[in-house]
PDB file of C-alpha atoms in Angstrom:
ATOM      1  CA  MET T   1     -17.411   1.851  -0.936  1.00 91.00           C
ATOM      2  CA  ASP T   2     -16.595  -0.487  -3.787  1.00 94.00           C
ATOM      3  CA  GLY T   3     -18.048  -3.852  -4.729  1.00 95.00           C
ATOM      4  CA  ASN T   4     -21.852  -3.517  -4.613  1.00 94.00           C
ATOM      5  CA  GLY T   5     -22.266  -4.668  -8.214  1.00 93.00           C
ATOM      6  CA  ARG T   6     -19.870  -7.588  -7.843  1.00 96.00           C
ATOM      7  CA  TRP T   7     -21.572  -8.626  -4.607  1.00 96.00           C
ATOM      8  CA  ALA T   8     -24.877  -8.879  -6.476  1.00 95.00           C
ATOM      9  CA  LYS T   9     -23.361 -10.572  -9.543  1.00 95.00           C
ATOM     10  CA  ARG T  10     -21.748 -13.324  -7.462  1.00 96.00           C
ATOM     11  CA  ARG T  11     -25.183 -14.095  -6.004  1.00 96.00           C
ATOM     12  CA  HIS T  12     -26.998 -13.830  -9.368  1.00 96.00           C
ATOM     13  CA  LEU T  13     -28.974 -10.858  -8.021  1.00 96.00           C
ATOM     14  CA  PRO T  14     -29.828  -7.481  -9.587  1.00 94.00           C
ATOM     15  CA  ARG T  15     -27.208  -4.763  -9.158  1.00 93.00           C
ATOM     16  CA  ALA T  16     -29.873  -2.659  -7.448  1.00 92.00           C
ATOM     17  CA  LEU T  17     -30.004  -5.174  -4.599  1.00 94.00           C
ATOM     18  CA  GLY T  18     -26.232  -4.905  -4.216  1.00 94.00           C
ATOM     19  CA  HIS T  19     -26.590  -1.138  -3.821  1.00 93.00           C
ATOM     20  CA  GLN T  20     -29.369  -1.667  -1.256  1.00 94.00           C
ATOM     21  CA  ARG T  21     -27.089  -3.914   0.792  1.00 95.00           C
ATOM     22  CA  GLY T  22     -24.397  -1.279   0.443  1.00 94.00           C
ATOM     23  CA  VAL T  23     -26.699   1.272   2.091  1.00 93.00           C
ATOM     24  CA  GLU T  24     -27.135  -1.130   5.004  1.00 94.00           C
ATOM     25  CA  ALA T  25     -23.352  -1.217   5.404  1.00 94.00           C
ATOM     26  CA  VAL T  26     -23.367   2.600   5.480  1.00 92.00           C
ATOM     27  CA  ARG T  27     -25.901   2.559   8.305  1.00 91.00           C
ATOM     28  CA  ARG T  28     -23.731   0.188  10.346  1.00 89.00           C
ATOM     29  CA  LEU T  29     -20.741   2.481  10.067  1.00 87.00           C
ATOM     30  CA  VAL T  30     -22.591   5.739  10.690  1.00 87.00           C
ATOM     31  CA  ARG T  31     -24.039   4.286  13.886  1.00 87.00           C
ATOM     32  CA  ALA T  32     -20.503   3.421  15.012  1.00 85.00           C
ATOM     33  CA  ILE T  33     -19.081   6.953  14.648  1.00 82.00           C
ATOM     34  CA  GLY T  34     -19.884   8.039  18.206  1.00 82.00           C
ATOM     35  CA  PRO T  35     -19.106   4.859  20.177  1.00 86.00           C
ATOM     36  CA  MET T  36     -15.796   4.355  18.313  1.00 88.00           C
ATOM     37  CA  GLY T  37     -14.653   7.930  18.908  1.00 88.00           C
ATOM     38  CA  ILE T  38     -14.520   8.828  15.204  1.00 92.00           C
ATOM     39  CA  ASP T  39     -14.939  12.571  14.674  1.00 93.00           C
ATOM     40  CA  CYS T  40     -15.356  12.445  10.898  1.00 95.00           C
ATOM     41  CA  LEU T  41     -16.206   9.665   8.456  1.00 95.00           C
ATOM     42  CA  THR T  42     -16.103  10.385   4.717  1.00 96.00           C
ATOM     43  CA  LEU T  43     -17.896   8.111   2.228  1.00 95.00           C
ATOM     44  CA  TYR T  44     -17.431   8.187  -1.558  1.00 95.00           C
ATOM     45  CA  ALA T  45     -21.018   7.641  -2.671  1.00 92.00           C
ATOM     46  CA  PHE T  46     -21.173   8.853  -6.293  1.00 92.00           C
ATOM     47  CA  SER T  47     -18.282  10.048  -8.435  1.00 93.00           C
ATOM     48  CA  SER T  48     -18.390  12.515 -11.292  1.00 92.00           C
ATOM     49  CA  GLU T  49     -17.469   9.563 -13.533  1.00 92.00           C
ATOM     50  CA  ASN T  50     -20.426   7.456 -12.338  1.00 92.00           C
ATOM     51  CA  TRP T  51     -22.735   9.340 -14.704  1.00 92.00           C
ATOM     52  CA  LYS T  52     -21.319   7.028 -17.418  1.00 92.00           C
ATOM     53  CA  ARG T  53     -23.163   4.079 -15.888  1.00 91.00           C
ATOM     54  CA  PRO T  54     -26.422   2.771 -17.430  1.00 92.00           C
ATOM     55  CA  ASP T  55     -29.425   5.043 -16.897  1.00 92.00           C
ATOM     56  CA  GLU T  56     -31.301   2.336 -15.007  1.00 92.00           C
ATOM     57  CA  GLU T  57     -28.483   1.927 -12.472  1.00 91.00           C
ATOM     58  CA  ILE T  58     -28.185   5.696 -11.980  1.00 93.00           C
ATOM     59  CA  SER T  59     -31.943   5.881 -11.419  1.00 92.00           C
ATOM     60  CA  ASP T  60     -31.711   3.111  -8.820  1.00 90.00           C
ATOM     61  CA  LEU T  61     -28.869   4.934  -7.037  1.00 92.00           C
ATOM     62  CA  MET T  62     -30.762   8.224  -6.975  1.00 93.00           C
ATOM     63  CA  GLY T  63     -33.846   6.447  -5.627  1.00 92.00           C
ATOM     64  CA  LEU T  64     -31.775   4.885  -2.859  1.00 91.00           C
ATOM     65  CA  MET T  65     -30.345   8.283  -2.009  1.00 92.00           C
ATOM     66  CA  ARG T  66     -33.829   9.755  -1.626  1.00 94.00           C
ATOM     67  CA  LYS T  67     -34.939   6.864   0.617  1.00 92.00           C
ATOM     68  CA  PHE T  68     -31.764   7.076   2.721  1.00 91.00           C
ATOM     69  CA  ILE T  69     -32.168  10.792   3.388  1.00 91.00           C
ATOM     70  CA  ARG T  70     -35.845  10.436   4.326  1.00 92.00           C
ATOM     71  CA  SER T  71     -35.372   7.433   6.585  1.00 91.00           C
ATOM     72  CA  ASP T  72     -32.059   8.243   8.258  1.00 90.00           C
ATOM     73  CA  LEU T  73     -32.121  12.027   8.728  1.00 92.00           C
ATOM     74  CA  PRO T  74     -33.972  11.810  12.080  1.00 93.00           C
ATOM     75  CA  GLU T  75     -31.328   9.363  13.324  1.00 90.00           C
ATOM     76  CA  PHE T  76     -28.545  11.730  12.260  1.00 91.00           C
ATOM     77  CA  ILE T  77     -30.162  14.542  14.215  1.00 92.00           C
ATOM     78  CA  ALA T  78     -30.777  12.352  17.284  1.00 90.00           C
ATOM     79  CA  ASN T  79     -27.150  11.164  17.293  1.00 89.00           C
ATOM     80  CA  ASP T  80     -25.608  14.619  16.862  1.00 92.00           C
ATOM     81  CA  VAL T  81     -24.211  13.858  13.387  1.00 93.00           C
ATOM     82  CA  ARG T  82     -23.550  16.730  10.986  1.00 95.00           C
ATOM     83  CA  LEU T  83     -23.927  16.025   7.277  1.00 96.00           C
ATOM     84  CA  LYS T  84     -21.314  17.508   4.920  1.00 97.00           C
ATOM     85  CA  ILE T  85     -21.392  17.155   1.122  1.00 96.00           C
ATOM     86  CA  LEU T  86     -18.252  17.081  -1.041  1.00 97.00           C
ATOM     87  CA  GLY T  87     -18.568  17.681  -4.782  1.00 96.00           C
ATOM     88  CA  ASP T  88     -21.018  19.457  -7.047  1.00 94.00           C
ATOM     89  CA  TYR T  89     -24.225  18.098  -5.565  1.00 94.00           C
ATOM     90  CA  LYS T  90     -26.233  21.013  -6.978  1.00 93.00           C
ATOM     91  CA  ALA T  91     -25.940  19.413 -10.427  1.00 92.00           C
ATOM     92  CA  MET T  92     -28.178  16.554  -9.263  1.00 92.00           C
ATOM     93  CA  ALA T  93     -31.979  16.381  -9.598  1.00 93.00           C
ATOM     94  CA  PRO T  94     -33.725  19.424  -8.062  1.00 95.00           C
ATOM     95  CA  ASP T  95     -35.655  17.363  -5.489  1.00 95.00           C
ATOM     96  CA  ILE T  96     -32.433  15.692  -4.308  1.00 95.00           C
ATOM     97  CA  VAL T  97     -30.703  19.072  -4.045  1.00 95.00           C
ATOM     98  CA  GLU T  98     -33.634  20.346  -1.955  1.00 96.00           C
ATOM     99  CA  MET T  99     -33.527  17.290   0.315  1.00 95.00           C
ATOM    100  CA  LEU T 100     -29.764  17.575   0.783  1.00 95.00           C
ATOM    101  CA  GLU T 101     -29.872  21.273   1.606  1.00 96.00           C
ATOM    102  CA  ASP T 102     -32.632  20.648   4.135  1.00 96.00           C
ATOM    103  CA  ALA T 103     -30.516  17.886   5.711  1.00 95.00           C
ATOM    104  CA  LEU T 104     -27.420  20.122   5.757  1.00 96.00           C
ATOM    105  CA  GLU T 105     -29.341  22.836   7.566  1.00 97.00           C
ATOM    106  CA  ARG T 106     -31.037  20.542  10.065  1.00 96.00           C
ATOM    107  CA  THR T 107     -27.800  18.748  11.032  1.00 96.00           C
ATOM    108  CA  SER T 108     -25.493  21.773  11.010  1.00 95.00           C
ATOM    109  CA  GLY T 109     -24.983  21.741  14.771  1.00 94.00           C
ATOM    110  CA  GLY T 110     -23.756  18.140  15.004  1.00 94.00           C
ATOM    111  CA  SER T 111     -20.515  17.445  16.863  1.00 93.00           C
ATOM    112  CA  LYS T 112     -19.569  14.478  14.639  1.00 93.00           C
ATOM    113  CA  THR T 113     -19.382  14.693  10.855  1.00 95.00           C
ATOM    114  CA  LEU T 114     -20.504  12.358   8.094  1.00 95.00           C
ATOM    115  CA  ALA T 115     -19.051  13.710   4.850  1.00 96.00           C
ATOM    116  CA  VAL T 116     -20.548  12.240   1.679  1.00 95.00           C
ATOM    117  CA  ALA T 117     -18.892  12.713  -1.718  1.00 95.00           C
ATOM    118  CA  LEU T 118     -21.601  13.195  -4.359  1.00 95.00           C
ATOM    119  CA  ASN T 119     -20.857  14.021  -7.996  1.00 95.00           C
ATOM    120  CA  TYR T 120     -17.298  14.290  -6.725  1.00 97.00           C
ATOM    121  CA  GLY T 121     -13.945  14.025  -8.467  1.00 96.00           C
ATOM    122  CA  SER T 122     -10.736  14.999  -6.726  1.00 97.00           C
ATOM    123  CA  GLN T 123      -8.975  16.378  -9.799  1.00 97.00           C
ATOM    124  CA  GLN T 124     -11.943  18.649 -10.454  1.00 96.00           C
ATOM    125  CA  GLU T 125     -11.952  19.686  -6.782  1.00 97.00           C
ATOM    126  CA  ILE T 126      -8.267  20.631  -6.911  1.00 98.00           C
ATOM    127  CA  ALA T 127      -8.762  22.593 -10.140  1.00 97.00           C
ATOM    128  CA  ARG T 128     -11.680  24.533  -8.579  1.00 97.00           C
ATOM    129  CA  ALA T 129      -9.667  25.232  -5.448  1.00 98.00           C
ATOM    130  CA  ALA T 130      -6.620  26.422  -7.413  1.00 98.00           C
ATOM    131  CA  ALA T 131      -8.786  28.749  -9.519  1.00 98.00           C
ATOM    132  CA  LYS T 132     -10.367  30.235  -6.385  1.00 97.00           C
ATOM    133  CA  ALA T 133      -6.946  30.640  -4.758  1.00 98.00           C
ATOM    134  CA  ALA T 134      -5.594  32.392  -7.858  1.00 98.00           C
ATOM    135  CA  ALA T 135      -8.544  34.796  -7.854  1.00 98.00           C
ATOM    136  CA  GLU T 136      -7.792  35.678  -4.232  1.00 97.00           C
ATOM    137  CA  GLY T 137      -4.026  36.143  -4.529  1.00 97.00           C
ATOM    138  CA  PRO T 138      -0.858  34.015  -4.437  1.00 96.00           C
ATOM    139  CA  VAL T 139      -1.363  30.302  -5.078  1.00 97.00           C
ATOM    140  CA  THR T 140       0.272  28.195  -2.376  1.00 98.00           C
ATOM    141  CA  PRO T 141      -0.442  24.770  -0.899  1.00 97.00           C
ATOM    142  CA  GLU T 142      -2.123  26.577   1.995  1.00 97.00           C
ATOM    143  CA  THR T 143      -4.425  28.706  -0.189  1.00 98.00           C
ATOM    144  CA  ILE T 144      -5.399  25.687  -2.295  1.00 98.00           C
ATOM    145  CA  ALA T 145      -6.166  23.640   0.834  1.00 98.00           C
ATOM    146  CA  ALA T 146      -8.297  26.498   2.169  1.00 98.00           C
ATOM    147  CA  ASN T 147     -10.503  26.311  -0.938  1.00 98.00           C
ATOM    148  CA  LEU T 148     -10.986  22.550  -1.106  1.00 98.00           C
ATOM    149  CA  ASP T 149     -14.378  21.023  -0.378  1.00 98.00           C
ATOM    150  CA  THR T 150     -12.827  19.562   2.782  1.00 98.00           C
ATOM    151  CA  ALA T 151     -11.457  22.868   4.110  1.00 97.00           C
ATOM    152  CA  ASP T 152     -13.541  22.680   7.309  1.00 96.00           C
ATOM    153  CA  LEU T 153     -12.841  18.986   7.960  1.00 97.00           C
ATOM    154  CA  PRO T 154      -9.991  17.477   9.993  1.00 96.00           C
ATOM    155  CA  PRO T 155      -6.977  16.126   8.064  1.00 96.00           C
ATOM    156  CA  LEU T 156      -7.455  12.723   6.447  1.00 97.00           C
ATOM    157  CA  ASP T 157      -5.842  10.057   8.649  1.00 97.00           C
ATOM    158  CA  LEU T 158      -6.906   6.739   7.156  1.00 97.00           C
ATOM    159  CA  LEU T 159      -8.241   5.898   3.697  1.00 98.00           C
ATOM    160  CA  ILE T 160      -9.996   2.544   3.320  1.00 97.00           C
ATOM    161  CA  ARG T 161     -10.870   0.918   0.005  1.00 97.00           C
ATOM    162  CA  THR T 162     -12.901  -2.257  -0.288  1.00 97.00           C
ATOM    163  CA  SER T 163     -13.294  -4.977  -2.972  1.00 96.00           C
ATOM    164  CA  GLY T 164      -9.615  -5.598  -3.733  1.00 96.00           C
ATOM    165  CA  GLU T 165      -9.043  -2.484  -5.847  1.00 95.00           C
ATOM    166  CA  VAL T 166      -5.671  -0.917  -5.007  1.00 96.00           C
ATOM    167  CA  ARG T 167      -5.977   2.611  -6.345  1.00 95.00           C
ATOM    168  CA  LEU T 168      -7.494   5.936  -5.300  1.00 95.00           C
ATOM    169  CA  SER T 169      -9.854   6.398  -8.289  1.00 95.00           C
ATOM    170  CA  ASN T 170      -9.890  10.198  -8.114  1.00 96.00           C
ATOM    171  CA  PHE T 171     -10.818  10.332  -4.420  1.00 96.00           C
ATOM    172  CA  LEU T 172      -9.257  12.844  -1.996  1.00 98.00           C
ATOM    173  CA  LEU T 173      -5.974  12.948  -3.936  1.00 98.00           C
ATOM    174  CA  TRP T 174      -4.747  16.131  -2.246  1.00 98.00           C
ATOM    175  CA  GLN T 175      -5.954  15.118   1.199  1.00 98.00           C
ATOM    176  CA  ALA T 176      -4.356  11.658   0.939  1.00 97.00           C
ATOM    177  CA  ALA T 177      -0.818  13.033   0.568  1.00 96.00           C
ATOM    178  CA  TYR T 178       0.205  11.691   3.998  1.00 95.00           C
ATOM    179  CA  ALA T 179      -2.805   9.575   4.889  1.00 97.00           C
ATOM    180  CA  GLU T 180      -2.388   5.939   5.787  1.00 97.00           C
ATOM    181  CA  MET T 181      -4.127   3.493   3.439  1.00 97.00           C
ATOM    182  CA  TRP T 182      -5.798   0.156   4.054  1.00 98.00           C
ATOM    183  CA  PHE T 183      -7.056  -2.109   1.292  1.00 98.00           C
ATOM    184  CA  THR T 184      -9.263  -5.152   1.688  1.00 98.00           C
ATOM    185  CA  ASP T 185     -10.751  -7.755  -0.649  1.00 98.00           C
ATOM    186  CA  VAL T 186     -14.057  -7.563   1.238  1.00 98.00           C
ATOM    187  CA  LEU T 187     -16.893  -6.273  -0.949  1.00 97.00           C
ATOM    188  CA  TRP T 188     -18.629  -3.233   0.476  1.00 97.00           C
ATOM    189  CA  PRO T 189     -21.981  -4.900   1.361  1.00 96.00           C
ATOM    190  CA  ASP T 190     -20.038  -7.402   3.502  1.00 97.00           C
ATOM    191  CA  PHE T 191     -17.994  -4.702   5.284  1.00 96.00           C
ATOM    192  CA  THR T 192     -18.714  -4.850   9.022  1.00 94.00           C
ATOM    193  CA  LEU T 193     -17.621  -3.081  12.175  1.00 93.00           C
ATOM    194  CA  ALA T 194     -15.092  -5.899  12.682  1.00 94.00           C
ATOM    195  CA  HIS T 195     -13.410  -4.906   9.405  1.00 96.00           C
ATOM    196  CA  LEU T 196     -13.395  -1.261  10.464  1.00 95.00           C
ATOM    197  CA  GLU T 197     -11.844  -2.212  13.784  1.00 94.00           C
ATOM    198  CA  GLU T 198      -9.205  -4.234  11.915  1.00 96.00           C
ATOM    199  CA  ALA T 199      -8.374  -1.198   9.767  1.00 96.00           C
ATOM    200  CA  LEU T 200      -8.179   1.071  12.823  1.00 95.00           C
ATOM    201  CA  ALA T 201      -5.919  -1.413  14.619  1.00 96.00           C
ATOM    202  CA  SER T 202      -3.594  -1.443  11.602  1.00 97.00           C
ATOM    203  CA  PHE T 203      -3.589   2.348  11.560  1.00 96.00           C
ATOM    204  CA  ALA T 204      -2.831   2.546  15.289  1.00 95.00           C
ATOM    205  CA  GLY T 205       0.267   0.368  14.816  1.00 96.00           C
ATOM    206  CA  ARG T 206       1.826   2.529  12.117  1.00 93.00           C
ATOM    207  CA  GLU T 207       4.470   5.203  12.629  1.00 91.00           C
ATOM    208  CA  ARG T 208       3.553   8.401  10.799  1.00 88.00           C
ATOM    209  CA  ARG T 209       6.613  10.510   9.909  1.00 84.00           C
ATOM    210  CA  TYR T 210       5.170  12.895   7.299  1.00 81.00           C
ATOM    211  CA  GLY T 211       8.362  12.748   5.243  1.00 78.00           C
ATOM    212  CA  GLY T 212      10.681  12.984   8.261  1.00 71.00           C
ATOM    213  CA  ARG T 213      12.845  10.299   9.798  1.00 65.00           C
TER     214      ARG T 213
END
């Protein structure tokens, strides 16, 4: 979900307002999960590298996270959406950890999944998974996959990146091995359901061979 800061800068607005508009874009997509037949939507919200950002911006992001959980959790429950967290979220502020764990418990029965990557880095995830696999026995692609944060999620089909960046930036590197990718210049706050539909239409027209002919 890239481009919140640039969205604000182009409008001569505070970066915090760009992040607020980014949350609104999240709401639009989460509400579309059911009607569009999407079983699982994964959002990269805060990377392990994002701690390098200015303290004020991190504080704004954490504040937005608290507000989002409080305001949107009832809607998640009402719409049968299960929350899943990827990454080391327990390293975050204690009150956020408590709020997340409450949300995880209260949405655990949902039939659709919203996976949110928090304090997440894919290289770190793979290293953790490989270490766990080695402690359990032979290390194979299967045993590593079984220990990833995404082990209980469906395979990644389509990876979307906004704002014109054409790279993965340490996101779902293992899972993206055979995923289709779709890049757009649209900044995240401007991302709408029409853009998602465009991405899904592109995905539907592709032939997936998984290395075969």
